[in-house]
mmCIF file of C-alpha atoms and ligand atoms in Angstrom:
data_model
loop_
_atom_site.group_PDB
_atom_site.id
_atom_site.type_symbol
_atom_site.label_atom_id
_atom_site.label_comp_id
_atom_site.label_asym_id
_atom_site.label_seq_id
_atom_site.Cartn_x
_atom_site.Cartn_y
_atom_site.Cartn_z
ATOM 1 C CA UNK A 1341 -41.957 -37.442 -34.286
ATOM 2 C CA UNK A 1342 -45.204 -39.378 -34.066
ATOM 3 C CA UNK A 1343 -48.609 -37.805 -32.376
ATOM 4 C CA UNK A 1344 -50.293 -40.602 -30.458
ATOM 5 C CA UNK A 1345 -53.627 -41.010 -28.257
ATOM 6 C CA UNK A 1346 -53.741 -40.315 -24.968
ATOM 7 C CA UNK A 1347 -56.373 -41.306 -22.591
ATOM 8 C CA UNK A 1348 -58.586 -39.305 -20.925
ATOM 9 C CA UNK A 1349 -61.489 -39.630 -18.419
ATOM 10 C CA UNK A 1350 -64.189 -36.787 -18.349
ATOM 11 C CA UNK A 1351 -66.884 -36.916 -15.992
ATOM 12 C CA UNK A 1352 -68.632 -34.554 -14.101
ATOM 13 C CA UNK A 1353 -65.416 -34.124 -11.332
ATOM 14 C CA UNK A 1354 -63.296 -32.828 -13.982
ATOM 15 C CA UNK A 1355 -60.433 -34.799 -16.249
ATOM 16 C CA UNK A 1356 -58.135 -37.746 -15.408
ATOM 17 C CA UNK A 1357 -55.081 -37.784 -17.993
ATOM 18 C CA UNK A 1358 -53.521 -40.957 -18.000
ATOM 19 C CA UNK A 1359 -50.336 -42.262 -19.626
ATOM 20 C CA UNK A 1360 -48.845 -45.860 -18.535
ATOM 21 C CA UNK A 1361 -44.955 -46.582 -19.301
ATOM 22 C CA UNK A 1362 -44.189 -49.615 -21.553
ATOM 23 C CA UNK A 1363 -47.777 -49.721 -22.813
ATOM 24 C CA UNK A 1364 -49.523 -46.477 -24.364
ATOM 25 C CA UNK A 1365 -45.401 -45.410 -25.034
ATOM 26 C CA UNK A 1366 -43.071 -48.256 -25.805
ATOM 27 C CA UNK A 1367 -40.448 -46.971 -22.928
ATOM 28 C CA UNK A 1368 -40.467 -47.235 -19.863
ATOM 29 C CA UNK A 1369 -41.420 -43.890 -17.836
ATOM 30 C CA UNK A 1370 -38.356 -42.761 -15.512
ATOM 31 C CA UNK A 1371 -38.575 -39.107 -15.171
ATOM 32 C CA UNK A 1372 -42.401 -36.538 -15.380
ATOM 33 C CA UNK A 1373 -41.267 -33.068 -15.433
ATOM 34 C CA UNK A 1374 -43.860 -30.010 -15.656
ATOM 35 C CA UNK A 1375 -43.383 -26.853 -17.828
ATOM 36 C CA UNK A 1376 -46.203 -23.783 -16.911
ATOM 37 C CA UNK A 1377 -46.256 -20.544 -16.137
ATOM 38 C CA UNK A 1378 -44.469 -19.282 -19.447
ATOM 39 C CA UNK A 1379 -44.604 -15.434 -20.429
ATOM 40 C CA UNK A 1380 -45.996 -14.012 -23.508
ATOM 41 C CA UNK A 1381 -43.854 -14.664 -26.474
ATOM 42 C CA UNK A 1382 -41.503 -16.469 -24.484
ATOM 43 C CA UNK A 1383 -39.951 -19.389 -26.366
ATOM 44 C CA UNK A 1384 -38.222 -22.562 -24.779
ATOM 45 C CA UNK A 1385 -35.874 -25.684 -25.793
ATOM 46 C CA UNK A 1386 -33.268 -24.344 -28.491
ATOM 47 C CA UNK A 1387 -31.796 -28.130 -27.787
ATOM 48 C CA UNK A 1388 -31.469 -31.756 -29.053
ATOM 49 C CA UNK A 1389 -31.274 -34.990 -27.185
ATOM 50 C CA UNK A 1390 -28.617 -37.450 -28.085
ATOM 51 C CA UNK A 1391 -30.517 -40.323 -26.339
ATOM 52 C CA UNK A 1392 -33.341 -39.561 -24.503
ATOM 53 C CA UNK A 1393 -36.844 -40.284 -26.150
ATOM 54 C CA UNK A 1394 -39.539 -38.309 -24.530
ATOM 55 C CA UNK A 1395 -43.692 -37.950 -24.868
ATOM 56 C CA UNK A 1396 -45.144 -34.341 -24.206
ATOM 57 C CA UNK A 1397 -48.826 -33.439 -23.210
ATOM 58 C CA UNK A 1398 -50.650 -30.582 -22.897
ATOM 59 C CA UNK A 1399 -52.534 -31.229 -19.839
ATOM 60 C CA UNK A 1400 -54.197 -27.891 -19.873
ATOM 61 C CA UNK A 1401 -54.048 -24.731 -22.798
ATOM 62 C CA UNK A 1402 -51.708 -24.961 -25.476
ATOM 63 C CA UNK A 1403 -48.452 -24.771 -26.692
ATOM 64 C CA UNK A 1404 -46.741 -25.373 -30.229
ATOM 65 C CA UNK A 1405 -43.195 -27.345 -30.762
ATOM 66 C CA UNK A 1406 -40.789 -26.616 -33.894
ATOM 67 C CA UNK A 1407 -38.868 -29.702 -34.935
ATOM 68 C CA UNK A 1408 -36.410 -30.359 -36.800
ATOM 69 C CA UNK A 1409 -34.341 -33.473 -37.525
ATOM 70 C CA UNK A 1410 -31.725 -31.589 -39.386
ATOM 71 C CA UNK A 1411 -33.421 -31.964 -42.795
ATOM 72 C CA UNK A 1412 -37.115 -31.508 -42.336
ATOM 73 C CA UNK A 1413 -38.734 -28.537 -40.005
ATOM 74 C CA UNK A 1414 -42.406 -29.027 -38.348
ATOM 75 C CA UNK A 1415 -44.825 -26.968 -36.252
ATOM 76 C CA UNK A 1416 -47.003 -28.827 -34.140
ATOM 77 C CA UNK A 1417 -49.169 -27.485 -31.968
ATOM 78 C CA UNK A 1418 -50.506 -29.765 -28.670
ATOM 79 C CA UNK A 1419 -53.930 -28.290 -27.800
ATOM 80 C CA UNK A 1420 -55.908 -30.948 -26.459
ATOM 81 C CA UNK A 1421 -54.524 -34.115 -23.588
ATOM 82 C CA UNK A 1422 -55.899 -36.264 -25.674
ATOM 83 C CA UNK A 1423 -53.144 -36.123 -27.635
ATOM 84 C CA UNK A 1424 -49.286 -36.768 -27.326
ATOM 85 C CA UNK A 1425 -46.117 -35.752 -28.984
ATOM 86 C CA UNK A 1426 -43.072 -38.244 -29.002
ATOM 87 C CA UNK A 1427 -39.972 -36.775 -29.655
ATOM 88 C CA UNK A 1428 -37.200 -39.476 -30.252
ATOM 89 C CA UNK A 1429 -33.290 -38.686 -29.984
ATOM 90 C CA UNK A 1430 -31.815 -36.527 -31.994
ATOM 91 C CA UNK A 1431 -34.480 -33.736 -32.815
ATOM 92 C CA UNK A 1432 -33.909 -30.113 -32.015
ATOM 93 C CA UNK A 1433 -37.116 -28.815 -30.462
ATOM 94 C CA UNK A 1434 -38.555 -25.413 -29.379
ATOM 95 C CA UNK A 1435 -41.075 -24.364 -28.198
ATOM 96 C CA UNK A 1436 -43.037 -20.944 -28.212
ATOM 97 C CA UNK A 1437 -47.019 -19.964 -28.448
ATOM 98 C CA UNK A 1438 -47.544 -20.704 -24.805
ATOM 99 C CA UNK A 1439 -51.186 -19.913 -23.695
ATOM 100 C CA UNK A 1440 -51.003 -18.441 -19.717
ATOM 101 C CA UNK A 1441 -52.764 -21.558 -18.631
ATOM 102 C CA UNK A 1442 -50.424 -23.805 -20.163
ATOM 103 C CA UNK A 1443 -49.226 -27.154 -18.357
ATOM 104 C CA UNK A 1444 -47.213 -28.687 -20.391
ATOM 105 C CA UNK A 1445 -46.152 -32.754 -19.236
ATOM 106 C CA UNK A 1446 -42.989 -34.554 -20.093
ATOM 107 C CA UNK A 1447 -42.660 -38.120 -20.071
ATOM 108 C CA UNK A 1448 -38.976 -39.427 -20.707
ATOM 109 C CA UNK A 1449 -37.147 -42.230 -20.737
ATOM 110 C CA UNK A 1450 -34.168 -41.658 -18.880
ATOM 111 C CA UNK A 1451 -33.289 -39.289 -15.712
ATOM 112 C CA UNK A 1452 -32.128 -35.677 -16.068
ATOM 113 C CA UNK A 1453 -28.630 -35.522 -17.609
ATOM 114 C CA UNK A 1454 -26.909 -32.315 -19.012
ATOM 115 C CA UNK A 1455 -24.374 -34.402 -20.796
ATOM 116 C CA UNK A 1456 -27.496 -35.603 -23.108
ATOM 117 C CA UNK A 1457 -28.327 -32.181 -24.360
ATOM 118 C CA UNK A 1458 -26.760 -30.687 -27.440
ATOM 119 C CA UNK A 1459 -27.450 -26.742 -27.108
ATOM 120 C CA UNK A 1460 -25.761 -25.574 -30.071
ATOM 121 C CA UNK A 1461 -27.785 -25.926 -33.619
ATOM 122 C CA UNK A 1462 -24.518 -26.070 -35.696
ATOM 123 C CA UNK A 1463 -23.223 -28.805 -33.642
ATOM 124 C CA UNK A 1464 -26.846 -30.652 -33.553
ATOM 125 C CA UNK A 1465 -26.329 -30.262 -37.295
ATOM 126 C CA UNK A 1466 -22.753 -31.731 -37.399
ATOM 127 C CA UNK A 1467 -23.732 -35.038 -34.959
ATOM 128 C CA UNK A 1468 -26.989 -35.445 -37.700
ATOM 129 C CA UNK A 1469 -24.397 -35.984 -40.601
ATOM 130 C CA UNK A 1470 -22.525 -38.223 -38.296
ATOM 131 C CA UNK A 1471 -25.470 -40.188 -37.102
ATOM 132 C CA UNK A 1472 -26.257 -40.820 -40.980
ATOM 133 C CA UNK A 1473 -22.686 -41.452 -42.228
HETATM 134 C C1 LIG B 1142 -36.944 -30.887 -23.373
HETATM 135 C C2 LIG B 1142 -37.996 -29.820 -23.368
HETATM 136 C C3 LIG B 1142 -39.295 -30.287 -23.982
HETATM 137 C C4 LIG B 1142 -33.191 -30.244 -14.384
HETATM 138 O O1 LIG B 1142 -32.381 -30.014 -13.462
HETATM 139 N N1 LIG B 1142 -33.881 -31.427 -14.413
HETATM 140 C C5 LIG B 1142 -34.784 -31.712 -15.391
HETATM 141 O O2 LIG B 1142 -35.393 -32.820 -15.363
HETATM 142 C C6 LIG B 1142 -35.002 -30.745 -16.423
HETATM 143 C C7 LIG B 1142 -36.004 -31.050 -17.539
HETATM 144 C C8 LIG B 1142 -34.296 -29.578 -16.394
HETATM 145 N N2 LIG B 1142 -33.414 -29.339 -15.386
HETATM 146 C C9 LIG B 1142 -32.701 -28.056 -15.359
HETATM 147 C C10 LIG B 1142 -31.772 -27.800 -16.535
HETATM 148 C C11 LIG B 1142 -31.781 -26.302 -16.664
HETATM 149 O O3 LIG B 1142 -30.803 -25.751 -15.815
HETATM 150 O O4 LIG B 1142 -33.662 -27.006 -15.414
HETATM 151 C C12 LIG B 1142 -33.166 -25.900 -16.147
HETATM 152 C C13 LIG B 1142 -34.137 -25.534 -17.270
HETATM 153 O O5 LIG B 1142 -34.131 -26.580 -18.253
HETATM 154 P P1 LIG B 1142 -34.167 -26.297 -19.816
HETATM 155 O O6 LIG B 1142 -33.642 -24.948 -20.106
HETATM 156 O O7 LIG B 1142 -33.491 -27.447 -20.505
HETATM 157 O O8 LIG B 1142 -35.748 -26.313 -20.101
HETATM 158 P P2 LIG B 1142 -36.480 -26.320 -21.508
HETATM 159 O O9 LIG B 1142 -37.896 -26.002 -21.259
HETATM 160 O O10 LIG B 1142 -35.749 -25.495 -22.499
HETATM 161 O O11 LIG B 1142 -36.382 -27.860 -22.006
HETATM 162 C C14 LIG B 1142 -37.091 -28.867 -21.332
HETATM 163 C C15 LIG B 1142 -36.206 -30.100 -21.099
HETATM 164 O O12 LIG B 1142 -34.987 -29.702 -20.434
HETATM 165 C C16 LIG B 1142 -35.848 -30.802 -22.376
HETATM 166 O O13 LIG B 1142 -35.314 -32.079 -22.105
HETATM 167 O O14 LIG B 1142 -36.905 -31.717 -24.268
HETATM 168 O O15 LIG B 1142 -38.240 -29.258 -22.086
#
Protein backbone atom coordinates (compact mmCIF):
# COMPACT_ATOMS: atom_id res chain seq x y z
CA UNK A 1 0.00 0.00 0.00
CA UNK A 2 1.73 3.22 -0.97
CA UNK A 3 -0.27 6.80 -1.31
CA UNK A 4 1.20 8.62 -4.29
CA UNK A 5 0.61 12.14 -6.12
CA UNK A 6 -1.70 12.59 -8.52
CA UNK A 7 -1.94 15.42 -10.86
CA UNK A 8 -4.37 17.81 -11.05
CA UNK A 9 -5.23 20.94 -13.13
CA UNK A 10 -7.50 23.67 -11.49
CA UNK A 11 -8.46 26.58 -13.35
CA UNK A 12 -11.35 28.54 -13.57
CA UNK A 13 -13.37 25.61 -15.92
CA UNK A 14 -13.21 23.26 -13.16
CA UNK A 15 -10.53 20.17 -12.49
CA UNK A 16 -8.62 17.92 -14.93
CA UNK A 17 -7.42 14.63 -12.99
CA UNK A 18 -4.82 13.03 -14.77
CA UNK A 19 -3.06 9.68 -14.33
CA UNK A 20 -0.67 8.25 -17.26
CA UNK A 21 0.09 4.30 -17.28
CA UNK A 22 3.80 3.27 -17.03
CA UNK A 23 4.78 6.72 -15.76
CA UNK A 24 2.95 8.36 -12.60
CA UNK A 25 2.13 4.20 -11.78
CA UNK A 26 4.81 1.77 -12.80
CA UNK A 27 2.04 -0.54 -14.75
CA UNK A 28 0.66 -0.23 -17.48
CA UNK A 29 -3.18 0.96 -17.36
CA UNK A 30 -5.55 -1.85 -18.96
CA UNK A 31 -8.82 -1.54 -17.30
CA UNK A 32 -10.65 2.28 -15.48
CA UNK A 33 -13.64 1.20 -13.69
CA UNK A 34 -15.96 3.80 -11.70
CA UNK A 35 -17.53 3.16 -8.23
CA UNK A 36 -20.44 6.10 -7.17
CA UNK A 37 -23.59 6.28 -6.11
CA UNK A 38 -23.04 4.20 -2.78
CA UNK A 39 -25.79 4.29 0.09
CA UNK A 40 -25.29 5.40 3.55
CA UNK A 41 -23.32 2.97 5.56
CA UNK A 42 -22.98 0.80 2.75
CA UNK A 43 -19.61 -0.97 2.68
CA UNK A 44 -17.86 -2.58 -0.47
CA UNK A 45 -14.82 -5.06 -1.43
CA UNK A 46 -14.71 -7.90 1.37
CA UNK A 47 -11.96 -9.35 -1.34
CA UNK A 48 -8.24 -9.85 -2.21
CA UNK A 49 -6.48 -9.91 -5.51
CA UNK A 50 -4.09 -12.68 -6.24
CA UNK A 51 -2.45 -10.66 -9.10
CA UNK A 52 -3.88 -7.66 -10.04
CA UNK A 53 -2.18 -4.34 -8.76
CA UNK A 54 -4.53 -1.48 -8.89
CA UNK A 55 -4.40 2.63 -8.11
CA UNK A 56 -7.72 4.19 -6.65
CA UNK A 57 -8.77 7.96 -6.75
CA UNK A 58 -11.25 9.85 -5.37
CA UNK A 59 -12.18 12.01 -8.16
CA UNK A 60 -14.89 13.71 -6.24
CA UNK A 61 -16.05 13.33 -2.11
CA UNK A 62 -14.60 10.74 -0.14
CA UNK A 63 -14.33 7.38 0.75
CA UNK A 64 -12.07 5.33 3.29
CA UNK A 65 -10.34 1.72 2.44
CA UNK A 66 -9.47 -0.97 5.30
CA UNK A 67 -6.43 -3.02 4.40
CA UNK A 68 -5.05 -5.66 5.45
CA UNK A 69 -2.15 -7.83 4.27
CA UNK A 70 -2.94 -10.59 6.64
CA UNK A 71 -0.73 -9.24 9.46
CA UNK A 72 -1.12 -5.51 9.58
CA UNK A 73 -4.77 -3.63 9.30
CA UNK A 74 -4.99 0.18 7.91
CA UNK A 75 -7.68 2.82 7.41
CA UNK A 76 -7.07 5.16 4.80
CA UNK A 77 -9.21 7.55 3.83
CA UNK A 78 -8.92 9.16 -0.06
CA UNK A 79 -10.41 12.68 0.23
CA UNK A 80 -8.74 14.73 -2.16
CA UNK A 81 -7.64 13.59 -6.36
CA UNK A 82 -4.63 14.72 -5.63
CA UNK A 83 -3.90 11.80 -4.10
CA UNK A 84 -3.76 7.98 -4.99
CA UNK A 85 -3.95 4.68 -3.28
CA UNK A 86 -2.02 1.61 -4.81
CA UNK A 87 -3.12 -1.52 -3.71
CA UNK A 88 -0.69 -4.37 -4.84
CA UNK A 89 -1.75 -8.23 -4.94
CA UNK A 90 -2.62 -9.86 -2.21
CA UNK A 91 -4.39 -7.25 0.16
CA UNK A 92 -7.92 -7.68 1.35
CA UNK A 93 -9.64 -4.32 0.96
CA UNK A 94 -13.00 -2.74 1.95
CA UNK A 95 -14.35 -0.10 1.69
CA UNK A 96 -17.13 1.90 3.65
CA UNK A 97 -17.58 5.86 4.66
CA UNK A 98 -18.83 6.72 1.23
CA UNK A 99 -19.85 10.46 0.98
CA UNK A 100 -23.20 10.69 -1.62
CA UNK A 101 -21.01 12.50 -4.06
CA UNK A 102 -18.45 9.99 -4.12
CA UNK A 103 -16.63 8.92 -7.50
CA UNK A 104 -14.39 6.70 -6.74
CA UNK A 105 -11.61 5.70 -9.95
CA UNK A 106 -9.83 2.44 -10.41
CA UNK A 107 -6.83 2.06 -12.33
CA UNK A 108 -5.62 -1.68 -12.76
CA UNK A 109 -3.34 -3.55 -14.35
CA UNK A 110 -4.99 -6.33 -15.84
CA UNK A 111 -8.72 -6.86 -17.33
CA UNK A 112 -11.67 -8.00 -15.21
CA UNK A 113 -11.22 -11.63 -14.09
CA UNK A 114 -13.31 -13.43 -11.33
CA UNK A 115 -10.77 -16.15 -11.12
CA UNK A 116 -8.34 -13.29 -9.56
CA UNK A 117 -10.53 -12.53 -6.63
CA UNK A 118 -10.29 -14.36 -3.36
CA UNK A 119 -13.77 -13.59 -1.50
CA UNK A 120 -13.31 -15.54 1.50
CA UNK A 121 -11.03 -13.87 4.46
CA UNK A 122 -10.02 -17.33 5.90
CA UNK A 123 -8.86 -18.46 2.62
CA UNK A 124 -7.11 -14.87 1.84
CA UNK A 125 -5.51 -15.74 5.17
CA UNK A 126 -4.43 -19.33 4.22
CA UNK A 127 -2.84 -18.17 0.48
CA UNK A 128 -0.85 -15.20 2.83
CA UNK A 129 0.96 -18.06 4.81
CA UNK A 130 1.54 -19.74 1.53
CA UNK A 131 2.76 -16.72 -0.29
CA UNK A 132 5.38 -16.32 2.71
CA UNK A 133 6.35 -20.00 3.17
C1 LIG B 1 -11.61 -3.84 -6.14
C2 LIG B 1 -12.45 -2.78 -5.51
C3 LIG B 1 -11.65 -1.55 -5.14
C4 LIG B 1 -17.10 -6.70 -13.69
O1 LIG B 1 -17.83 -7.41 -14.41
N1 LIG B 1 -16.04 -6.03 -14.24
C5 LIG B 1 -15.23 -5.23 -13.49
O2 LIG B 1 -14.26 -4.64 -14.06
C6 LIG B 1 -15.49 -5.10 -12.09
C7 LIG B 1 -14.59 -4.21 -11.24
C8 LIG B 1 -16.54 -5.78 -11.55
N2 LIG B 1 -17.33 -6.56 -12.35
C9 LIG B 1 -18.48 -7.25 -11.75
C10 LIG B 1 -18.14 -8.28 -10.68
C11 LIG B 1 -19.34 -8.26 -9.78
O3 LIG B 1 -20.32 -9.15 -10.28
O4 LIG B 1 -19.28 -6.28 -11.07
C12 LIG B 1 -19.87 -6.83 -9.91
C13 LIG B 1 -19.53 -5.97 -8.69
O5 LIG B 1 -18.13 -6.08 -8.41
P1 LIG B 1 -17.54 -6.19 -6.94
O6 LIG B 1 -18.57 -6.72 -6.02
O7 LIG B 1 -16.25 -6.95 -7.01
O8 LIG B 1 -17.28 -4.65 -6.59
P2 LIG B 1 -16.49 -4.06 -5.35
O9 LIG B 1 -16.80 -2.62 -5.28
O10 LIG B 1 -16.72 -4.87 -4.13
O11 LIG B 1 -14.93 -4.22 -5.74
C14 LIG B 1 -14.38 -3.47 -6.79
C15 LIG B 1 -13.51 -4.34 -7.71
O12 LIG B 1 -14.28 -5.49 -8.15
C16 LIG B 1 -12.27 -4.83 -7.02
O13 LIG B 1 -11.36 -5.36 -7.97
O14 LIG B 1 -10.43 -3.98 -5.83
O15 LIG B 1 -13.58 -2.40 -6.28
Amino acid sequence: MQLINVKNIIDSRGKLTIVEGSKDISFEIKRVYFISGVPFNERRGFHAHKNLRQLAVCITGSCSFLLDDGKVEKTIILENSSEGLLINSMIWREMFNFSSDCVLAVFADNYYEEADYIRDYDIFLGEVKTYEN
